[in-house]
Amino acid sequence: MKVDVWPYHSSKYMRMLEVNIDQSGEVRGVLLDLEEVVIGRKNDSREVHLDLAPDESVSRVHARVLVERGVIFIEDLGSTGGTFIDGVKIDTKIKLETESKIKIGSASLDFRVSSSVQNIDEFQTDSPTVNNNPEELLPGHEGKGIHVKLNRDGKVSQSSFDLDELFIGRNHPEHEIHIDLNPDLKASRTHARVWRTRSICWIEDLSSTHGTLVNGEVLNGARVIKPDDVVRIGMSKMQFHYAGGSNEAGEQSAVTSSRMPDDECAFEALDTYPVYKEMNYRYHLPNCRKKSDLDSILKSRKSPVGRIRVTYELKLNECFKGIEDSSDFLPILPEIINQLSEVPDKHCLSEWFVTKVSDWMPEVNRASFFMADRSSGRINLLAHKPALKPIVSDMLAHRAWEARSAYAWEQVDKEESVKRIAANAGIYVPLILMEEELGLICVESTGEDGCFSAKDLSWLALVGKAMSISLGRSSSKVLD
């Protein structure tokens, strides 16, 4: 459950729920902006806010804690091992007293409502804004780097860092801290890391004592943060976004001016993307991708068979980046282009790709070629190797078309999704020519340590661009 604090502009207040967890001799504290907290082990059927994995005596959805008018209640959710309050097993919703001790599996927990009341108008304040570099923070004149808006005790400041990675915490003698939250003791020395891939900002908690919240949700692992997402560490709240400088912004707007704004598109940048197993996948036309248009369709889908996370993104107009000095790919590029010039149609092209790609990318164990059919609204599979029919994240495929980007990805850890797919890593490259979305090429590695580098992504994106030209040429011949 998200507590969406950003749209509010009136003086509203909420109390924080503090949790202390003693598990396997390790004690940790968590601060939650939630009125209902589900306890269990991470799973794909219901969101879990307090993950007690790997304790298998804890059910996946074990119990919940609720705050009603400042009073804390706990309820067992039909768990196998039961929930115990001060040694007594409960079978109904119970009010928690100040000294109550909860026992779930091997973990002991105690909850309390923070005595401090927090103003949730995070960045709506009459306090003067402090700019570390006012020139860079003027609208439309942001300098290159990661920009941070920080609210501490109601005072809002803005900072700009021309870096690809930032660390948040308290002044540390052995580690550089860029955002120093001293003297807040609920911020660990090295609490969290923020970094960017292209223009997308990411955040991960660095095993802090009191945890990190994003929009009121406990941060587990890494996730994408958007400019309007609110990150909370201790008593401080932050927002992050990346700007590439005025020149780059102008170039980017020229490329993407016809695309839908990311916050309106159903295929926005995500921390992880679901993978579905379907007989065929829908193709949503570029002008039919609004959240409002697709919300009911996407919510009605069955559970995914796995999840993947993007490791690298590459804009199609930047596919030469990373291979200028490559000695192992450039010598074979002329031969690849020569072979493409002799391919007569899309069927031969698809067979050529799935057969040949492993010759110049040995990590590839599987390859597939999809065409986007505008008339039927389907993503049609033309060719694949080996014989087993491939599955695909059509969410990431549409993201690739919408963002005009190629993506390398990896399967998430077992702790994040118990459902597994056969591939551990892969690359998706959209086939686009003159703004027309033609199809998608996909490669996968099934090796235990399989992965694809940024250079691999550049290689395949360059080949994809050449294939798009070949597809356009073969279509022209058919029309002639």
mmCIF file of C-alpha atoms in Angstrom, residues 151-405:
data_model
loop_
_atom_site.group_PDB
_atom_site.id
_atom_site.type_symbol
_atom_site.label_atom_id
_atom_site.label_comp_id
_atom_site.label_asym_id
_atom_site.label_seq_id
_atom_site.Cartn_x
_atom_site.Cartn_y
_atom_site.Cartn_z
ATOM 1 C CA ASN A 151 13.631 18.594 3.110
ATOM 2 C CA ARG A 152 15.150 18.596 6.602
ATOM 3 C CA ASP A 153 13.050 19.909 9.474
ATOM 4 C CA GLY A 154 10.851 21.838 7.049
ATOM 5 C CA LYS A 155 13.798 23.560 5.352
ATOM 6 C CA VAL A 156 14.109 22.785 1.665
ATOM 7 C CA SER A 157 17.446 22.908 -0.118
ATOM 8 C CA GLN A 158 18.535 21.936 -3.616
ATOM 9 C CA SER A 159 21.865 20.521 -4.732
ATOM 10 C CA SER A 160 23.388 19.430 -8.017
ATOM 11 C CA PHE A 161 26.115 16.775 -8.413
ATOM 12 C CA ASP A 162 27.917 16.229 -11.713
ATOM 13 C CA LEU A 163 28.380 12.564 -10.793
ATOM 14 C CA ASP A 164 26.885 9.238 -11.838
ATOM 15 C CA GLU A 165 26.647 7.950 -8.268
ATOM 16 C CA LEU A 166 25.817 9.470 -4.856
ATOM 17 C CA PHE A 167 25.986 8.098 -1.329
ATOM 18 C CA ILE A 168 23.603 9.160 1.446
ATOM 19 C CA GLY A 169 24.373 8.824 5.151
ATOM 20 C CA ARG A 170 26.346 10.574 7.843
ATOM 21 C CA ASN A 171 29.897 11.889 7.665
ATOM 22 C CA HIS A 172 32.171 8.850 7.379
ATOM 23 C CA PRO A 173 35.966 8.804 7.751
ATOM 24 C CA GLU A 174 36.404 5.946 5.266
ATOM 25 C CA HIS A 175 33.646 6.575 2.739
ATOM 26 C CA GLU A 176 32.649 9.681 0.802
ATOM 27 C CA ILE A 177 29.146 10.834 1.711
ATOM 28 C CA HIS A 178 27.563 13.286 -0.729
ATOM 29 C CA ILE A 179 24.304 13.884 1.163
ATOM 30 C CA ASP A 180 25.195 14.178 4.850
ATOM 31 C CA LEU A 181 22.173 13.736 7.170
ATOM 32 C CA ASN A 182 24.169 14.203 10.388
ATOM 33 C CA PRO A 183 23.119 14.421 13.275
ATOM 34 C CA ASP A 184 20.047 12.256 12.462
ATOM 35 C CA LEU A 185 20.942 8.936 14.102
ATOM 36 C CA LYS A 186 18.233 7.138 12.136
ATOM 37 C CA ALA A 187 20.437 7.609 9.091
ATOM 38 C CA SER A 188 23.218 5.006 8.977
ATOM 39 C CA ARG A 189 26.792 6.029 8.197
ATOM 40 C CA THR A 190 26.477 4.647 4.650
ATOM 41 C CA HIS A 191 22.718 4.430 4.334
ATOM 42 C CA ALA A 192 21.776 4.383 0.635
ATOM 43 C CA ARG A 193 23.174 4.767 -2.859
ATOM 44 C CA VAL A 194 21.645 6.713 -5.754
ATOM 45 C CA TRP A 195 22.966 6.300 -9.285
ATOM 46 C CA ARG A 196 21.792 6.787 -12.826
ATOM 47 C CA THR A 197 21.668 4.712 -15.999
ATOM 48 C CA ARG A 198 21.270 7.131 -18.879
ATOM 49 C CA SER A 199 18.631 9.571 -17.649
ATOM 50 C CA ILE A 200 16.987 7.199 -15.130
ATOM 51 C CA CYS A 201 17.807 7.451 -11.426
ATOM 52 C CA TRP A 202 17.990 4.356 -9.219
ATOM 53 C CA ILE A 203 18.244 3.881 -5.457
ATOM 54 C CA GLU A 204 19.201 1.007 -3.180
ATOM 55 C CA ASP A 205 19.404 0.666 0.582
ATOM 56 C CA LEU A 206 22.874 -0.334 1.845
ATOM 57 C CA SER A 207 21.686 -2.606 4.690
ATOM 58 C CA SER A 208 20.862 0.403 6.857
ATOM 59 C CA THR A 209 19.556 -0.040 10.399
ATOM 60 C CA HIS A 210 16.297 1.886 10.017
ATOM 61 C CA GLY A 211 15.630 1.332 6.331
ATOM 62 C CA THR A 212 14.697 3.542 3.391
ATOM 63 C CA LEU A 213 11.179 4.399 2.243
ATOM 64 C CA VAL A 214 10.084 5.327 -1.279
ATOM 65 C CA ASN A 215 6.571 6.784 -1.400
ATOM 66 C CA GLY A 216 5.918 5.173 1.976
ATOM 67 C CA GLU A 217 7.051 1.698 0.892
ATOM 68 C CA VAL A 218 10.037 -0.092 2.435
ATOM 69 C CA LEU A 219 12.833 -0.304 -0.121
ATOM 70 C CA ASN A 220 13.980 -3.874 -0.754
ATOM 71 C CA GLY A 221 16.726 -4.159 -3.360
ATOM 72 C CA ALA A 222 17.143 -1.514 -6.050
ATOM 73 C CA ARG A 223 14.389 0.401 -7.821
ATOM 74 C CA VAL A 224 13.854 3.252 -10.265
ATOM 75 C CA ILE A 225 12.960 6.619 -8.735
ATOM 76 C CA LYS A 226 11.097 9.233 -10.736
ATOM 77 C CA PRO A 227 11.313 12.992 -10.186
ATOM 78 C CA ASP A 228 8.094 13.070 -8.142
ATOM 79 C CA ASP A 229 8.936 10.027 -5.974
ATOM 80 C CA VAL A 230 9.618 10.865 -2.324
ATOM 81 C CA VAL A 231 12.541 9.100 -0.627
ATOM 82 C CA ARG A 232 12.557 9.114 3.175
ATOM 83 C CA ILE A 233 15.645 8.390 5.275
ATOM 84 C CA GLY A 234 15.319 9.054 8.980
ATOM 85 C CA MET A 235 13.614 12.428 9.350
ATOM 86 C CA SER A 236 14.671 13.693 5.908
ATOM 87 C CA LYS A 237 12.788 13.535 2.620
ATOM 88 C CA MET A 238 14.352 13.766 -0.818
ATOM 89 C CA GLN A 239 13.559 13.844 -4.510
ATOM 90 C CA PHE A 240 16.003 13.063 -7.313
ATOM 91 C CA HIS A 241 16.209 13.594 -11.041
ATOM 92 C CA TYR A 242 18.952 13.594 -13.645
ATOM 93 C CA ALA A 243 19.552 16.321 -16.211
ATOM 94 C CA GLY A 244 22.008 15.974 -19.058
ATOM 95 C CA GLY A 245 22.572 19.688 -19.620
ATOM 96 C CA SER A 246 20.837 22.144 -21.912
ATOM 97 C CA ASN A 247 22.391 20.844 -25.145
ATOM 98 C CA GLU A 248 21.577 17.239 -24.448
ATOM 99 C CA ALA A 249 18.076 18.174 -23.332
ATOM 100 C CA GLY A 250 17.513 19.950 -26.640
ATOM 101 C CA GLU A 251 18.729 16.970 -28.615
ATOM 102 C CA GLN A 252 16.595 14.610 -26.565
ATOM 103 C CA SER A 253 13.447 16.684 -27.013
ATOM 104 C CA ALA A 254 14.025 16.742 -30.762
ATOM 105 C CA VAL A 255 14.152 12.954 -30.823
ATOM 106 C CA THR A 256 11.258 12.273 -28.466
ATOM 107 C CA SER A 257 8.962 15.238 -29.037
ATOM 108 C CA SER A 258 6.414 12.977 -30.724
ATOM 109 C CA ARG A 259 6.489 10.419 -27.912
ATOM 110 C CA MET A 260 4.034 10.314 -25.043
ATOM 111 C CA PRO A 261 5.182 11.808 -21.700
ATOM 112 C CA ASP A 262 6.538 9.019 -19.506
ATOM 113 C CA ASP A 263 4.158 9.714 -16.626
ATOM 114 C CA GLU A 264 1.163 9.221 -18.956
ATOM 115 C CA CYS A 265 2.418 6.085 -20.719
ATOM 116 C CA ALA A 266 1.393 2.627 -19.501
ATOM 117 C CA PHE A 267 4.863 1.364 -20.429
ATOM 118 C CA GLU A 268 6.940 3.552 -18.152
ATOM 119 C CA ALA A 269 10.389 2.798 -16.729
ATOM 120 C CA LEU A 270 10.063 0.192 -13.950
ATOM 121 C CA ASP A 271 12.365 -1.374 -11.400
ATOM 122 C CA THR A 272 11.437 -4.862 -12.640
ATOM 123 C CA TYR A 273 9.353 -6.041 -15.592
ATOM 124 C CA PRO A 274 6.961 -9.021 -15.533
ATOM 125 C CA VAL A 275 7.399 -11.886 -17.986
ATOM 126 C CA TYR A 276 4.200 -13.572 -19.181
ATOM 127 C CA LYS A 277 3.711 -16.869 -20.973
ATOM 128 C CA GLU A 278 1.018 -16.413 -23.616
ATOM 129 C CA MET A 279 0.112 -17.986 -26.946
ATOM 130 C CA ASN A 280 0.563 -14.577 -28.542
ATOM 131 C CA TYR A 281 1.130 -11.070 -27.255
ATOM 132 C CA ARG A 282 -0.855 -7.925 -27.910
ATOM 133 C CA TYR A 283 0.719 -5.067 -29.811
ATOM 134 C CA HIS A 284 -0.513 -1.699 -28.603
ATOM 135 C CA LEU A 285 -0.306 1.057 -31.202
ATOM 136 C CA PRO A 286 1.796 4.136 -30.319
ATOM 137 C CA ASN A 287 -1.277 6.348 -29.922
ATOM 138 C CA CYS A 288 -3.038 3.793 -27.658
ATOM 139 C CA ARG A 289 -0.573 3.485 -24.795
ATOM 140 C CA LYS A 290 -2.013 5.801 -22.167
ATOM 141 C CA LYS A 291 -2.393 4.428 -18.664
ATOM 142 C CA SER A 292 -6.064 5.343 -18.769
ATOM 143 C CA ASP A 293 -6.529 3.257 -21.941
ATOM 144 C CA LEU A 294 -4.715 0.126 -20.774
ATOM 145 C CA ASP A 295 -5.179 0.079 -17.005
ATOM 146 C CA SER A 296 -8.032 -2.466 -16.980
ATOM 147 C CA ILE A 297 -6.303 -4.686 -19.572
ATOM 148 C CA LEU A 298 -3.002 -4.817 -17.709
ATOM 149 C CA LYS A 299 -4.636 -5.422 -14.321
ATOM 150 C CA SER A 300 -6.665 -8.360 -15.672
ATOM 151 C CA ARG A 301 -3.606 -10.393 -16.654
ATOM 152 C CA LYS A 302 -2.649 -13.616 -14.917
ATOM 153 C CA SER A 303 0.375 -13.853 -12.654
ATOM 154 C CA PRO A 304 3.745 -13.514 -14.441
ATOM 155 C CA VAL A 305 6.038 -16.524 -14.791
ATOM 156 C CA GLY A 306 9.060 -14.467 -13.723
ATOM 157 C CA ARG A 307 10.532 -10.989 -13.502
ATOM 158 C CA ILE A 308 13.529 -9.293 -15.122
ATOM 159 C CA ARG A 309 15.496 -6.117 -14.343
ATOM 160 C CA VAL A 310 17.169 -3.784 -16.832
ATOM 161 C CA THR A 311 20.959 -3.623 -16.493
ATOM 162 C CA TYR A 312 21.748 -1.329 -19.434
ATOM 163 C CA GLU A 313 19.738 1.035 -21.639
ATOM 164 C CA LEU A 314 20.940 2.391 -24.982
ATOM 165 C CA LYS A 315 19.140 4.926 -27.151
ATOM 166 C CA LEU A 316 18.957 3.712 -30.749
ATOM 167 C CA ASN A 317 20.485 6.960 -31.993
ATOM 168 C CA GLU A 318 23.533 6.238 -29.816
ATOM 169 C CA CYS A 319 24.177 2.638 -30.900
ATOM 170 C CA PHE A 320 27.766 3.416 -31.970
ATOM 171 C CA LYS A 321 28.685 4.300 -28.388
ATOM 172 C CA GLY A 322 30.965 1.750 -26.748
ATOM 173 C CA ILE A 323 32.139 0.034 -29.934
ATOM 174 C CA GLU A 324 34.330 2.699 -31.537
ATOM 175 C CA ASP A 325 37.495 1.014 -30.267
ATOM 176 C CA SER A 326 36.205 -2.548 -30.453
ATOM 177 C CA SER A 327 38.623 -4.833 -32.261
ATOM 178 C CA ASP A 328 36.522 -8.007 -32.164
ATOM 179 C CA PHE A 329 33.248 -6.789 -33.683
ATOM 180 C CA LEU A 330 34.044 -4.095 -36.225
ATOM 181 C CA PRO A 331 36.021 -6.459 -38.538
ATOM 182 C CA ILE A 332 32.935 -8.669 -39.007
ATOM 183 C CA LEU A 333 30.456 -5.804 -39.391
ATOM 184 C CA PRO A 334 30.997 -5.395 -43.183
ATOM 185 C CA GLU A 335 30.271 -9.083 -43.700
ATOM 186 C CA ILE A 336 27.070 -8.850 -41.624
ATOM 187 C CA ILE A 337 25.886 -5.872 -43.690
ATOM 188 C CA ASN A 338 26.786 -7.725 -46.873
ATOM 189 C CA GLN A 339 24.710 -10.741 -45.798
ATOM 190 C CA LEU A 340 21.789 -8.469 -44.916
ATOM 191 C CA SER A 341 21.878 -6.917 -48.391
ATOM 192 C CA GLU A 342 21.191 -10.345 -49.893
ATOM 193 C CA VAL A 343 18.218 -11.235 -47.654
ATOM 194 C CA PRO A 344 15.069 -11.145 -49.863
ATOM 195 C CA ASP A 345 12.244 -10.871 -47.293
ATOM 196 C CA LYS A 346 11.322 -10.749 -43.611
ATOM 197 C CA HIS A 347 11.046 -14.546 -43.282
ATOM 198 C CA CYS A 348 14.564 -15.097 -44.577
ATOM 199 C CA LEU A 349 15.766 -12.206 -42.428
ATOM 200 C CA SER A 350 14.283 -13.722 -39.289
ATOM 201 C CA GLU A 351 15.858 -17.135 -40.007
ATOM 202 C CA TRP A 352 19.204 -15.490 -40.766
ATOM 203 C CA PHE A 353 19.161 -13.684 -37.420
ATOM 204 C CA VAL A 354 18.259 -16.589 -35.112
ATOM 205 C CA THR A 355 20.765 -18.845 -36.927
ATOM 206 C CA LYS A 356 23.716 -16.460 -37.194
ATOM 207 C CA VAL A 357 23.613 -14.320 -34.039
ATOM 208 C CA SER A 358 25.450 -16.853 -31.854
ATOM 209 C CA ASP A 359 28.342 -16.868 -34.351
ATOM 210 C CA TRP A 360 29.309 -13.332 -33.312
ATOM 211 C CA MET A 361 27.766 -13.363 -29.818
ATOM 212 C CA PRO A 362 28.828 -16.715 -28.278
ATOM 213 C CA GLU A 363 26.923 -15.982 -25.038
ATOM 214 C CA VAL A 364 23.621 -16.333 -26.923
ATOM 215 C CA ASN A 365 21.827 -19.654 -26.335
ATOM 216 C CA ARG A 366 18.409 -18.528 -27.559
ATOM 217 C CA ALA A 367 17.262 -16.041 -30.182
ATOM 218 C CA SER A 368 13.883 -14.920 -31.469
ATOM 219 C CA PHE A 369 12.491 -12.500 -34.041
ATOM 220 C CA PHE A 370 9.116 -10.801 -33.639
ATOM 221 C CA MET A 371 7.126 -8.592 -36.015
ATOM 222 C CA ALA A 372 4.648 -5.936 -34.872
ATOM 223 C CA ASP A 373 1.406 -6.394 -36.800
ATOM 224 C CA ARG A 374 -0.571 -3.150 -36.697
ATOM 225 C CA SER A 375 -3.629 -4.595 -38.455
ATOM 226 C CA SER A 376 -4.180 -7.529 -36.058
ATOM 227 C CA GLY A 377 -2.745 -5.803 -32.993
ATOM 228 C CA ARG A 378 -0.433 -8.750 -32.289
ATOM 229 C CA ILE A 379 3.285 -9.339 -31.809
ATOM 230 C CA ASN A 380 3.917 -12.208 -34.218
ATOM 231 C CA LEU A 381 6.783 -14.663 -33.760
ATOM 232 C CA LEU A 382 8.523 -15.279 -37.094
ATOM 233 C CA ALA A 383 11.526 -17.360 -36.058
ATOM 234 C CA HIS A 384 13.260 -18.702 -32.970
ATOM 235 C CA LYS A 385 16.039 -21.051 -31.920
ATOM 236 C CA PRO A 386 15.984 -23.563 -30.266
ATOM 237 C CA ALA A 387 12.641 -25.270 -30.891
ATOM 238 C CA LEU A 388 11.079 -24.371 -27.511
ATOM 239 C CA LYS A 389 8.722 -21.446 -28.047
ATOM 240 C CA PRO A 390 10.127 -18.325 -26.368
ATOM 241 C CA ILE A 391 8.425 -16.210 -23.746
ATOM 242 C CA VAL A 392 8.919 -12.465 -23.611
ATOM 243 C CA SER A 393 8.265 -9.468 -21.409
ATOM 244 C CA ASP A 394 5.892 -7.602 -23.678
ATOM 245 C CA MET A 395 5.945 -4.800 -21.092
ATOM 246 C CA LEU A 396 9.672 -4.260 -21.694
ATOM 247 C CA ALA A 397 9.174 -4.769 -25.443
ATOM 248 C CA HIS A 398 6.660 -1.918 -25.554
ATOM 249 C CA ARG A 399 8.948 0.151 -23.340
ATOM 250 C CA ALA A 400 11.706 -0.388 -25.915
ATOM 251 C CA TRP A 401 9.456 0.796 -28.742
ATOM 252 C CA GLU A 402 8.135 3.743 -26.776
ATOM 253 C CA ALA A 403 11.524 4.933 -25.467
ATOM 254 C CA ARG A 404 13.349 4.176 -28.741
ATOM 255 C CA SER A 405 15.878 2.232 -26.675
#
